Amino acid sequence: MDRDDILARHKARKDARLALAEGLKEKRETWHPANIAGRWKNNQIEKLSGAKDKGIMLAKDNKVLLGGAAIAAILLAAHRPILGAAKKWNEKLRNG
């Protein structure tokens, strides 16, 4: 082995160490907990905004259906007072 071979191998080792260090730095940034949390948060925001847009479009397309469902929910919630009032009114009519 002569001096040029030793210098070439030394340079190759140095270049390999630098490439490894750059790769490790990139992986550290990618897998840092704060970066993982940030990516997760951004993904959730994208999913929610997409779901919000879909929900708005569904509501616009089905206004009548949503109105009917709202009326049904109100009647379901108020059915006991309505039935009670109807029974009292019926008794008043019968008893005069």
PDB file of C-alpha atoms in Angstrom:
ATOM      1  CA  MET A   1       0.000   0.000   0.000  1.00  0.00           C
ATOM      2  CA  ASP A   2       1.336   3.354  -0.889  1.00  0.00           C
ATOM      3  CA  ARG A   3       0.453   6.801   0.411  1.00  0.00           C
ATOM      4  CA  ASP A   4      -2.159   7.530  -2.284  1.00  0.00           C
ATOM      5  CA  ASP A   5      -4.121   4.349  -1.448  1.00  0.00           C
ATOM      6  CA  ILE A   6      -4.141   5.248   2.250  1.00  0.00           C
ATOM      7  CA  LEU A   7      -5.314   8.811   1.525  1.00  0.00           C
ATOM      8  CA  ALA A   8      -8.035   7.541  -0.852  1.00  0.00           C
ATOM      9  CA  ARG A   9      -9.324   5.073   1.755  1.00  0.00           C
ATOM     10  CA  HIS A  10      -9.204   7.762   4.435  1.00  0.00           C
ATOM     11  CA  LYS A  11     -11.227  10.103   2.203  1.00  0.00           C
ATOM     12  CA  ALA A  12     -13.730   7.318   1.442  1.00  0.00           C
ATOM     13  CA  ARG A  13     -14.165   6.621   5.179  1.00  0.00           C
ATOM     14  CA  LYS A  14     -14.574  10.332   5.893  1.00  0.00           C
ATOM     15  CA  ASP A  15     -17.194  10.688   3.135  1.00  0.00           C
ATOM     16  CA  ALA A  16     -19.048   7.630   4.449  1.00  0.00           C
ATOM     17  CA  ARG A  17     -19.049   9.064   8.000  1.00  0.00           C
ATOM     18  CA  LEU A  18     -20.393  12.400   6.719  1.00  0.00           C
ATOM     19  CA  ALA A  19     -23.143  10.671   4.728  1.00  0.00           C
ATOM     20  CA  LEU A  20     -24.081   8.608   7.778  1.00  0.00           C
ATOM     21  CA  ALA A  21     -24.131  11.697  10.008  1.00  0.00           C
ATOM     22  CA  GLU A  22     -26.389  13.541   7.539  1.00  0.00           C
ATOM     23  CA  GLY A  23     -28.747  10.569   7.394  1.00  0.00           C
ATOM     24  CA  LEU A  24     -28.848  10.363  11.183  1.00  0.00           C
ATOM     25  CA  LYS A  25     -29.560  14.076  11.470  1.00  0.00           C
ATOM     26  CA  GLU A  26     -32.440  13.722   9.023  1.00  0.00           C
ATOM     27  CA  LYS A  27     -33.826  10.705  10.896  1.00  0.00           C
ATOM     28  CA  ARG A  28     -33.535  12.512  14.231  1.00  0.00           C
ATOM     29  CA  GLU A  29     -35.564  15.407  12.852  1.00  0.00           C
ATOM     30  CA  THR A  30     -38.122  13.052  11.321  1.00  0.00           C
ATOM     31  CA  TRP A  31     -38.577  10.962  14.463  1.00  0.00           C
ATOM     32  CA  HIS A  32     -38.362  13.753  17.047  1.00  0.00           C
ATOM     33  CA  PRO A  33     -41.495  13.564  19.254  1.00  0.00           C
ATOM     34  CA  ALA A  34     -42.409  17.192  18.605  1.00  0.00           C
ATOM     35  CA  ASN A  35     -42.246  16.628  14.843  1.00  0.00           C
ATOM     36  CA  ILE A  36     -44.298  13.432  15.112  1.00  0.00           C
ATOM     37  CA  ALA A  37     -46.936  15.304  17.125  1.00  0.00           C
ATOM     38  CA  GLY A  38     -46.924  18.160  14.616  1.00  0.00           C
ATOM     39  CA  ARG A  39     -47.430  15.795  11.671  1.00  0.00           C
ATOM     40  CA  TRP A  40     -50.251  14.008  13.531  1.00  0.00           C
ATOM     41  CA  LYS A  41     -51.921  17.348  14.333  1.00  0.00           C
ATOM     42  CA  ASN A  42     -51.684  18.502  10.712  1.00  0.00           C
ATOM     43  CA  ASN A  43     -53.149  15.204   9.485  1.00  0.00           C
ATOM     44  CA  GLN A  44     -56.061  15.513  11.916  1.00  0.00           C
ATOM     45  CA  ILE A  45     -56.716  19.091  10.826  1.00  0.00           C
ATOM     46  CA  GLU A  46     -56.786  17.999   7.176  1.00  0.00           C
ATOM     47  CA  LYS A  47     -59.175  15.137   7.953  1.00  0.00           C
ATOM     48  CA  LEU A  48     -61.489  17.363   9.986  1.00  0.00           C
ATOM     49  CA  SER A  49     -61.597  20.100   7.368  1.00  0.00           C
ATOM     50  CA  GLY A  50     -62.451  17.504   4.732  1.00  0.00           C
ATOM     51  CA  ALA A  51     -65.190  16.057   6.943  1.00  0.00           C
ATOM     52  CA  LYS A  52     -66.519  19.552   7.650  1.00  0.00           C
ATOM     53  CA  ASP A  53     -66.776  20.303   3.943  1.00  0.00           C
ATOM     54  CA  LYS A  54     -68.540  16.985   3.311  1.00  0.00           C
ATOM     55  CA  GLY A  55     -70.961  17.678   6.159  1.00  0.00           C
ATOM     56  CA  ILE A  56     -71.800  21.107   4.793  1.00  0.00           C
ATOM     57  CA  MET A  57     -72.460  19.668   1.345  1.00  0.00           C
ATOM     58  CA  LEU A  58     -74.658  16.909   2.798  1.00  0.00           C
ATOM     59  CA  ALA A  59     -76.637  19.471   4.782  1.00  0.00           C
ATOM     60  CA  LYS A  60     -77.134  21.624   1.693  1.00  0.00           C
ATOM     61  CA  ASP A  61     -78.219  18.650  -0.390  1.00  0.00           C
ATOM     62  CA  ASN A  62     -80.631  17.247   2.228  1.00  0.00           C
ATOM     63  CA  LYS A  63     -82.346  20.294   3.732  1.00  0.00           C
ATOM     64  CA  VAL A  64     -85.809  18.713   3.690  1.00  0.00           C
ATOM     65  CA  LEU A  65     -84.592  15.517   5.304  1.00  0.00           C
ATOM     66  CA  LEU A  66     -82.761  17.428   8.034  1.00  0.00           C
ATOM     67  CA  GLY A  67     -85.830  19.579   8.676  1.00  0.00           C
ATOM     68  CA  GLY A  68     -88.002  16.483   9.015  1.00  0.00           C
ATOM     69  CA  ALA A  69     -85.491  14.903  11.378  1.00  0.00           C
ATOM     70  CA  ALA A  70     -85.445  18.071  13.493  1.00  0.00           C
ATOM     71  CA  ILE A  71     -89.253  18.111  13.724  1.00  0.00           C
ATOM     72  CA  ALA A  72     -89.272  14.412  14.624  1.00  0.00           C
ATOM     73  CA  ALA A  73     -86.699  15.002  17.362  1.00  0.00           C
ATOM     74  CA  ILE A  74     -88.750  17.874  18.801  1.00  0.00           C
ATOM     75  CA  LEU A  75     -91.935  15.798  18.766  1.00  0.00           C
ATOM     76  CA  LEU A  76     -90.148  12.858  20.356  1.00  0.00           C
ATOM     77  CA  ALA A  77     -88.787  15.067  23.114  1.00  0.00           C
ATOM     78  CA  ALA A  78     -92.191  16.687  23.725  1.00  0.00           C
ATOM     79  CA  HIS A  79     -94.476  13.674  23.275  1.00  0.00           C
ATOM     80  CA  ARG A  80     -95.270  13.213  26.978  1.00  0.00           C
ATOM     81  CA  PRO A  81     -96.369  16.813  27.598  1.00  0.00           C
ATOM     82  CA  ILE A  82     -98.357  16.766  24.356  1.00  0.00           C
ATOM     83  CA  LEU A  83    -100.106  13.502  25.283  1.00  0.00           C
ATOM     84  CA  GLY A  84    -100.780  14.770  28.807  1.00  0.00           C
ATOM     85  CA  ALA A  85    -102.347  17.969  27.483  1.00  0.00           C
ATOM     86  CA  ALA A  86    -104.440  15.991  24.987  1.00  0.00           C
ATOM     87  CA  LYS A  87    -105.744  13.707  27.757  1.00  0.00           C
ATOM     88  CA  LYS A  88    -106.658  16.686  29.948  1.00  0.00           C
ATOM     89  CA  TRP A  89    -108.415  18.380  27.029  1.00  0.00           C
ATOM     90  CA  ASN A  90    -110.288  15.166  26.218  1.00  0.00           C
ATOM     91  CA  GLU A  91    -111.409  14.831  29.855  1.00  0.00           C
ATOM     92  CA  LYS A  92    -112.639  18.441  29.854  1.00  0.00           C
ATOM     93  CA  LEU A  93    -114.664  17.767  26.712  1.00  0.00           C
ATOM     94  CA  ARG A  94    -116.219  14.615  28.195  1.00  0.00           C
ATOM     95  CA  ASN A  95    -116.975  16.102  31.594  1.00  0.00           C
ATOM     96  CA  GLY A  96    -118.129  19.355  30.168  1.00  0.00           C
TER      97      GLY A  96
END
